[in-house]
Coordinates of C-alpha atoms and ligand atoms in Angstrom, one line a residue:
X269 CA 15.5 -21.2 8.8
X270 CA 17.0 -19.8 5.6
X271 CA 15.0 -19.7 2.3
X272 CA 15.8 -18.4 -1.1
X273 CA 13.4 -15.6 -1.9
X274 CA 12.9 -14.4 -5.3
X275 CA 11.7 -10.2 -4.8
X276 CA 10.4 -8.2 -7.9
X277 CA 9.6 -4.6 -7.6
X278 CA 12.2 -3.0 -5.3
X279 CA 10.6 0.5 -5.0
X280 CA 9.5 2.5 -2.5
X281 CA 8.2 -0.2 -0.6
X282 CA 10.1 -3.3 -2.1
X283 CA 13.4 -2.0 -1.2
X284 CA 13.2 -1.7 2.7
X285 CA 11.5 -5.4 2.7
X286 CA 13.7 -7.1 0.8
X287 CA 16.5 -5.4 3.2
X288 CA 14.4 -6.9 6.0
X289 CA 14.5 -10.3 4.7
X290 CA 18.1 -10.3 3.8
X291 CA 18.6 -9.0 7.8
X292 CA 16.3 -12.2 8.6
X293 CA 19.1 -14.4 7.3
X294 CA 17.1 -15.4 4.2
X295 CA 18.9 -15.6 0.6
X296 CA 17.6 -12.7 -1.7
X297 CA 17.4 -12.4 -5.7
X298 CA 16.7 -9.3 -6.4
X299 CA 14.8 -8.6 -9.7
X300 CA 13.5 -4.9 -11.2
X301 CA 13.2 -3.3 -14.7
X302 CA 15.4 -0.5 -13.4
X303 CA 18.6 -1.5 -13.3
X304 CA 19.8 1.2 -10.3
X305 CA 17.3 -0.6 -8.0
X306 CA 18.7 -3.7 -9.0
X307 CA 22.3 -2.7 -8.0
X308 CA 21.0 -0.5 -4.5
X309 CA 19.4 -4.4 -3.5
X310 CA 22.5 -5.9 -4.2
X311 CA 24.8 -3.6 -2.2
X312 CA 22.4 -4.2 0.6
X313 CA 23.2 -8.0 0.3
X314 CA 21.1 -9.3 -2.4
X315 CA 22.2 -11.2 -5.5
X316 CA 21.1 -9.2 -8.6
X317 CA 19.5 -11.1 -11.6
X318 CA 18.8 -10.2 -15.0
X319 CA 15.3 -11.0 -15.1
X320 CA 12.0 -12.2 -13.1
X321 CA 12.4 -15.9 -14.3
X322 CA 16.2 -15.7 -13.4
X323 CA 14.8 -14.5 -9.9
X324 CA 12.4 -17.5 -9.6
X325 CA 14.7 -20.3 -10.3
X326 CA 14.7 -22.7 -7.3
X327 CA 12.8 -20.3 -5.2
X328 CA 11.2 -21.6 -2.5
X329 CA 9.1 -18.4 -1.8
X330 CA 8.1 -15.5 -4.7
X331 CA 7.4 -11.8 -3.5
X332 CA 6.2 -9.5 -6.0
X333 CA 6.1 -5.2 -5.2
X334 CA 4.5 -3.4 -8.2
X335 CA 2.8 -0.7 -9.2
X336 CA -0.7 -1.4 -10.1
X337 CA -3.1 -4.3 -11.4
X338 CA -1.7 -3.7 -15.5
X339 CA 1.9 -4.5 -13.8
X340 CA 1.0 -7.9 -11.9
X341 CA -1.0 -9.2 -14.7
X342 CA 1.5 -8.2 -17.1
X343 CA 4.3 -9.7 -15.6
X344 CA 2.4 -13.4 -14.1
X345 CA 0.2 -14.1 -17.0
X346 CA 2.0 -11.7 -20.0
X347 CA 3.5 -13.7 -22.9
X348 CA 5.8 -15.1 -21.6
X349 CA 4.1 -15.3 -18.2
X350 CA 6.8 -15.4 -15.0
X351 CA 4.0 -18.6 -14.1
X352 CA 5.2 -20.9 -16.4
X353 CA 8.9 -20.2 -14.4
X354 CA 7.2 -21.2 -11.0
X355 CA 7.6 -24.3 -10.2
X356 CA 4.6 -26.1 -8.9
X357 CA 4.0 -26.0 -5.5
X358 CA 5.6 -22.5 -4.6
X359 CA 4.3 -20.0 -2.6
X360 CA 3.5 -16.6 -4.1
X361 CA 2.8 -13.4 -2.1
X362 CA 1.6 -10.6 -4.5
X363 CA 2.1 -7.4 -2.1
X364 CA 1.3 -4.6 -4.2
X365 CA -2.2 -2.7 -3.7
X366 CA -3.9 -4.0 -7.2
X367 CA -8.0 -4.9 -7.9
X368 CA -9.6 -7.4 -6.4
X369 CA -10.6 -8.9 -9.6
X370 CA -7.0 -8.4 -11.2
X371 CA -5.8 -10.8 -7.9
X372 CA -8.6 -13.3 -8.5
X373 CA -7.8 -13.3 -12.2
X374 CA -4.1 -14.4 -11.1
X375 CA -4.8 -16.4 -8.0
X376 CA -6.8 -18.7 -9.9
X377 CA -4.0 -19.3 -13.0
X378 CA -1.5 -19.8 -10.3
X379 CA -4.0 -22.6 -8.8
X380 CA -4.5 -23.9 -12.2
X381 CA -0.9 -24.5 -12.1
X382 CA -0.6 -25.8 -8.6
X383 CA 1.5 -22.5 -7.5
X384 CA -0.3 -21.7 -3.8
X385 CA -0.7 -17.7 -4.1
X386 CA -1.6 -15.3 -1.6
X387 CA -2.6 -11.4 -2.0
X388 CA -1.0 -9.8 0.9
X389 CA -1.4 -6.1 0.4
X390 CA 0.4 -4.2 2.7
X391 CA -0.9 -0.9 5.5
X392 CA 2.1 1.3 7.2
X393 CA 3.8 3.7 4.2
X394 CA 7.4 3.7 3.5
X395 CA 8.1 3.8 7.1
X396 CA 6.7 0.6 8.2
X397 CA 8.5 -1.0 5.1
X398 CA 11.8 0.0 6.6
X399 CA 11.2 -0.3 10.3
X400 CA 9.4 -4.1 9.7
X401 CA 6.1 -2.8 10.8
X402 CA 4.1 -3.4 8.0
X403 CA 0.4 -4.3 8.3
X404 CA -0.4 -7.3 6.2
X405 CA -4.3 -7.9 5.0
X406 CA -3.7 -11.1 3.5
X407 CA -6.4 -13.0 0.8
X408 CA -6.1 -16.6 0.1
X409 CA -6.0 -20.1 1.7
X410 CA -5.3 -20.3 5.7
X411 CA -2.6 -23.2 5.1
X412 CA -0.7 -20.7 2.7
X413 CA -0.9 -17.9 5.3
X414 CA 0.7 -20.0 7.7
X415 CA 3.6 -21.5 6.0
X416 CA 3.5 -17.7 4.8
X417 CA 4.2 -16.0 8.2
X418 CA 7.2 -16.3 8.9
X419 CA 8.2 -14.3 6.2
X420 CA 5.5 -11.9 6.9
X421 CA 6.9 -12.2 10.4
X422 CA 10.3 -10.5 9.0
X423 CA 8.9 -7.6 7.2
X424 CA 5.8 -6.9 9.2
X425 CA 3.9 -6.8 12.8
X426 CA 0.5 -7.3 12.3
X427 CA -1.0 -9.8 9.8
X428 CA -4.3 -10.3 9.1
X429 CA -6.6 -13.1 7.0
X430 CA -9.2 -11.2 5.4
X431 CA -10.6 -14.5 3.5
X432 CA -10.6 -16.1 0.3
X433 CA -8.4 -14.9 -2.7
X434 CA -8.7 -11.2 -3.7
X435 CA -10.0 -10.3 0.5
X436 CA -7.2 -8.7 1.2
X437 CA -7.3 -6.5 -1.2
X438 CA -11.2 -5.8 -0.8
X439 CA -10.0 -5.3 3.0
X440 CA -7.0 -2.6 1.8
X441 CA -9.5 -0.5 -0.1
X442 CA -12.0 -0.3 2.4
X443 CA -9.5 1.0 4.7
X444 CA -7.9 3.0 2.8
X445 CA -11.7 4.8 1.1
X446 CA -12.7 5.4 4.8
X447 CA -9.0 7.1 5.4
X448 CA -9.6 9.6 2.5
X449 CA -12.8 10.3 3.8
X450 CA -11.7 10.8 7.3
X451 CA -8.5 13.2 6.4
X452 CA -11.0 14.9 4.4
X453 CA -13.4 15.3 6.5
X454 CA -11.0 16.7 9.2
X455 CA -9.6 19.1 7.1
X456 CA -13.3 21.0 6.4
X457 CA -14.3 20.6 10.1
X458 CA -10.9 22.1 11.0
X459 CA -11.0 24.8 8.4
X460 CA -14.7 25.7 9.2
X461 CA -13.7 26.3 13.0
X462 CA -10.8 28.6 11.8
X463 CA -12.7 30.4 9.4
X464 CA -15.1 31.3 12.5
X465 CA -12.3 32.3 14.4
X466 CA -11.2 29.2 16.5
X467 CA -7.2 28.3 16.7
X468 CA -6.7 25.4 14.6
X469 CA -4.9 23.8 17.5
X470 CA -7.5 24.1 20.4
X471 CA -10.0 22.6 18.0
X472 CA -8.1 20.0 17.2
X473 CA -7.3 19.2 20.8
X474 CA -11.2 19.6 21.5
X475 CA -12.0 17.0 18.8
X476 CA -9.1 14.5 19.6
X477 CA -10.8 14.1 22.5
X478 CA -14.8 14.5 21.4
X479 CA -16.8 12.1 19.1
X480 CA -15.2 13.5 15.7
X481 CA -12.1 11.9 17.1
X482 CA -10.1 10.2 14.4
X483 CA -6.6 8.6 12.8
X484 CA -5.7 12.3 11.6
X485 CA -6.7 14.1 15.0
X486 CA -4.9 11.8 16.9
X487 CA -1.8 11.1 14.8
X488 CA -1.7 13.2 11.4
X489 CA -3.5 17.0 11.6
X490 CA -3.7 18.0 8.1
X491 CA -3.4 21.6 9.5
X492 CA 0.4 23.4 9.5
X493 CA 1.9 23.7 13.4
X494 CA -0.6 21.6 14.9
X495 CA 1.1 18.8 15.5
X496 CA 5.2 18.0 15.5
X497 CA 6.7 16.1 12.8
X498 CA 3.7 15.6 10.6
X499 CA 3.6 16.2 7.0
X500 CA 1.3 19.2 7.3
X501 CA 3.9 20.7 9.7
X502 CA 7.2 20.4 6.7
X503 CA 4.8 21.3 3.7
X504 CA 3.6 18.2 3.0
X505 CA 6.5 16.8 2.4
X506 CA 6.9 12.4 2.6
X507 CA 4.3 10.1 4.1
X508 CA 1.5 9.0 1.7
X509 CA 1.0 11.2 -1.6
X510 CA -2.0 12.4 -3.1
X511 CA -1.8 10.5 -6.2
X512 CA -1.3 6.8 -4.3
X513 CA -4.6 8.1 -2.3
X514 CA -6.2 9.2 -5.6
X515 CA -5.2 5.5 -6.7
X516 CA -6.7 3.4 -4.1
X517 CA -9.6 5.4 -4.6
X518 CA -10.0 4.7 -7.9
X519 CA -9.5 1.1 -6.7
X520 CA -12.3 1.7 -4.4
X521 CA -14.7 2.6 -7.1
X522 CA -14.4 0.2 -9.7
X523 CA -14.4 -2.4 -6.8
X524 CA -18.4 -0.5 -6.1
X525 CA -19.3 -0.5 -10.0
X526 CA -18.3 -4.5 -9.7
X527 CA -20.6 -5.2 -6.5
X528 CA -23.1 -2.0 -7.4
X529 CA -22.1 -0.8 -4.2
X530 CA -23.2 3.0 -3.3
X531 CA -19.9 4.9 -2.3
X532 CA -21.0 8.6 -2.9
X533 CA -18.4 9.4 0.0
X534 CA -15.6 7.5 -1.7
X535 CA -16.3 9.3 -4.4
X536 CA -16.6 12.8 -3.4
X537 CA -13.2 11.9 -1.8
X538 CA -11.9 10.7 -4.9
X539 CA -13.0 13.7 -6.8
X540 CA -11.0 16.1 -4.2
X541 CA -8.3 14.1 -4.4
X542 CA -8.0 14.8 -8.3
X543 CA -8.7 18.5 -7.5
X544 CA -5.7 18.6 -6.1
X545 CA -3.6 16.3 -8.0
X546 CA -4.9 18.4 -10.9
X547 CA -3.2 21.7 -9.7
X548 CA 0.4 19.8 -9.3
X549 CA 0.0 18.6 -5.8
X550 CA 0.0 14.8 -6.9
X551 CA 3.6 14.1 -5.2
X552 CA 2.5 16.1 -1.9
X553 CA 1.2 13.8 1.6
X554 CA -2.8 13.2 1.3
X555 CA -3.3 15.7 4.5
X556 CA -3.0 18.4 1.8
X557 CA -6.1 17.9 0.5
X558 CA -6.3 20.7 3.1
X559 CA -5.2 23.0 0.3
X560 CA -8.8 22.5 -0.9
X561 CA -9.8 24.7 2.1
X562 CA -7.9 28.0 2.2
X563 CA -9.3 31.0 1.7
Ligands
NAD157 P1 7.3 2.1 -6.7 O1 6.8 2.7 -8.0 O2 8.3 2.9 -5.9 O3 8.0 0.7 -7.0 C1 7.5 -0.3 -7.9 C2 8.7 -0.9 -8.6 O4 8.2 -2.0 -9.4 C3 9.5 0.0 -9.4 O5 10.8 0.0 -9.0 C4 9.3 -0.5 -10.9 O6 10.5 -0.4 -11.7 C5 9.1 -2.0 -10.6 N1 8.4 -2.8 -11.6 C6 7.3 -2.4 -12.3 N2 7.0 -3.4 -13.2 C7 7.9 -4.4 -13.0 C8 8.1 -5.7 -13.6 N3 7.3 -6.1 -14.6 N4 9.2 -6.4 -13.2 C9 10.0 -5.9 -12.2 N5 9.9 -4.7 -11.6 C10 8.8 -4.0 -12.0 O7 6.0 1.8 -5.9 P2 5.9 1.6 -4.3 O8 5.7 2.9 -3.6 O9 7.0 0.7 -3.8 O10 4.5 0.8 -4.1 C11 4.4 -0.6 -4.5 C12 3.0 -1.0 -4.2 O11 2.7 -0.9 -2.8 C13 1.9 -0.2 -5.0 O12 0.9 -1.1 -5.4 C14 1.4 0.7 -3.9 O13 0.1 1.1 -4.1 C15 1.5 -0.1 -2.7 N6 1.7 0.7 -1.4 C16 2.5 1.7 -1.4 C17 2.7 2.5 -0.2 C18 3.6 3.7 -0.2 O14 3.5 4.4 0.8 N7 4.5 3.9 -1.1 C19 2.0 2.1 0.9 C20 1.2 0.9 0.9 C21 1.0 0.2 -0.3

């Protein structure tokens, strides 16, 4: 089966996935306000277009990669709104890591105008993107999911329904608080132990496998030389920066001021998190939050 997808937002993350769907067999327009990523998707065997609405013409299927909730309301229900370019009936997938209540607000326009939208947020970094192994957390009606997933299929492995409109991004937050919390956590428990004269390495072993065991003992030590090919271990360099962690956690809390939801964890979190985005270390992996630590 070969669609014609229209893809806006080819950054970081759009990019590989649109390459994945082109691989797939499917027909690509490719849509960004920079014109270099534009140009990149079309020498990977997309057809460029000059604008979102160009994209959307005749598509069967709509994918949409942006920043942040001011992006994806700008560019759906701005004036002019890339809606009134959809033609009825087409499915939406809104993949970028936005509000809840920014995807509700735009879920329920595109209903109003018979366009079946889905928020499909996605887990796995930059790597996942271009290996096809995303994690998809996916909001909106079961029926759309399914005539979704093959799609999904081509950029992803795992895909999950996390409920009505605006779920899956409830879903991505959650996640994403509790891994802020957790890195953090590891990184004091790891510094305390070295600061009382343990080897950062036998203490992560011991807690790998003890009941602090977590994502970043297992996978992703924050501390330098612990573990091979880690961020911590080529000075934070690549995998997930502070200042998209300081983001979702800022996601996190307006989504607990909507629901008057205690998150004093998140928060403390989020509050370390623009420590150290504060003293330059935005573009750095999350693990540094480490830095925090040193004595
Ligand atoms: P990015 O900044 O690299 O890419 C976003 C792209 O959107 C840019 O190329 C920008 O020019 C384009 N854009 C912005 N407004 C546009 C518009 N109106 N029309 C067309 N193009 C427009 O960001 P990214 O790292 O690719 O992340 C995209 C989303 O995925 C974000 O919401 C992010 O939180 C989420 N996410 C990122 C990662 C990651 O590791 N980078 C992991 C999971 C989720």
């Amino acid at each position: 089966m070969s669609s014609h997808i229209a893809f806006i937002g080819l950054g970081h993350m759009g990019a590989p996935m649109a390459v994945n769907l082109i691989k797939a067999g499917h027909r690509v327009k490719a849509f960004d306000l920079v014109p270099a990523a534009v140009q990149a998707a079309a020498q990977a065997g997309a057809e460029a277009t000059a604008s979102a609405a160009q994209a959307v013409h005749g598509a069967e299927l709509v994918i949409t990669m942006l920043p942040a909730s001011r992006h994806v309301e700008g560019l759906y229900l701005g004036e002019p709104g890339l809606l009134a370019e959809i033609a009825a009936g087409t499915l939406v997938l809104e993949c970028s890591t936005i509000a809840p209540e920014s995807a509700r607000k735009v879920a329920a326009a595109a209903a109003a105008a018979g366009i079946r939208m889905l928020d499909a947020p996605v887990s796995g970094g930059t790597g996942g993107a271009a290996a096809g192994t995303l994690t998809f957390i996916v909001g909106g009606a079961a029926a759309d999911l399914e005539a979704a997933r093959p799609y999904l299929q081509a950029m992803g492995r795992n895909i999950f329904h996390a409920g009505e409109p605006g779920a899956g991004q409830v879903a991505k937050i959650c996640n994403n608080m509790l891994l802020g919390i957790l890195m953090a956590g590891t990184a004091e428990a790891l510094a305390l132990g070295v600061a009382n004269g343990l080897d950062p390495k036998v203490l992560s072993d011991i807690i790998a496998k003890s009941s602090g065991r977590n994502w970043a003992t297992e996978l992703y030590n924050p501390w330098p030389g612990v573990m091979e090919n880690v961020p911590s271990s080529k000075g934070y360099a690549g995998g997930f920066g502070v200042d998209l962690m300081l983001k979702d956690l800022g996601l996190a809390a307006e989504a607990s001021m909507h629901s008057r939801s205690a998150t004093p964890l998140g928060e403390l979190a989020r509050n370390l998190y623009a420590m150290l985005s504060a003293r330059g270390h935005g573009g750095l992996d999350f693990s540094s939050v480490l830095k925090l630590y040193e004595r």
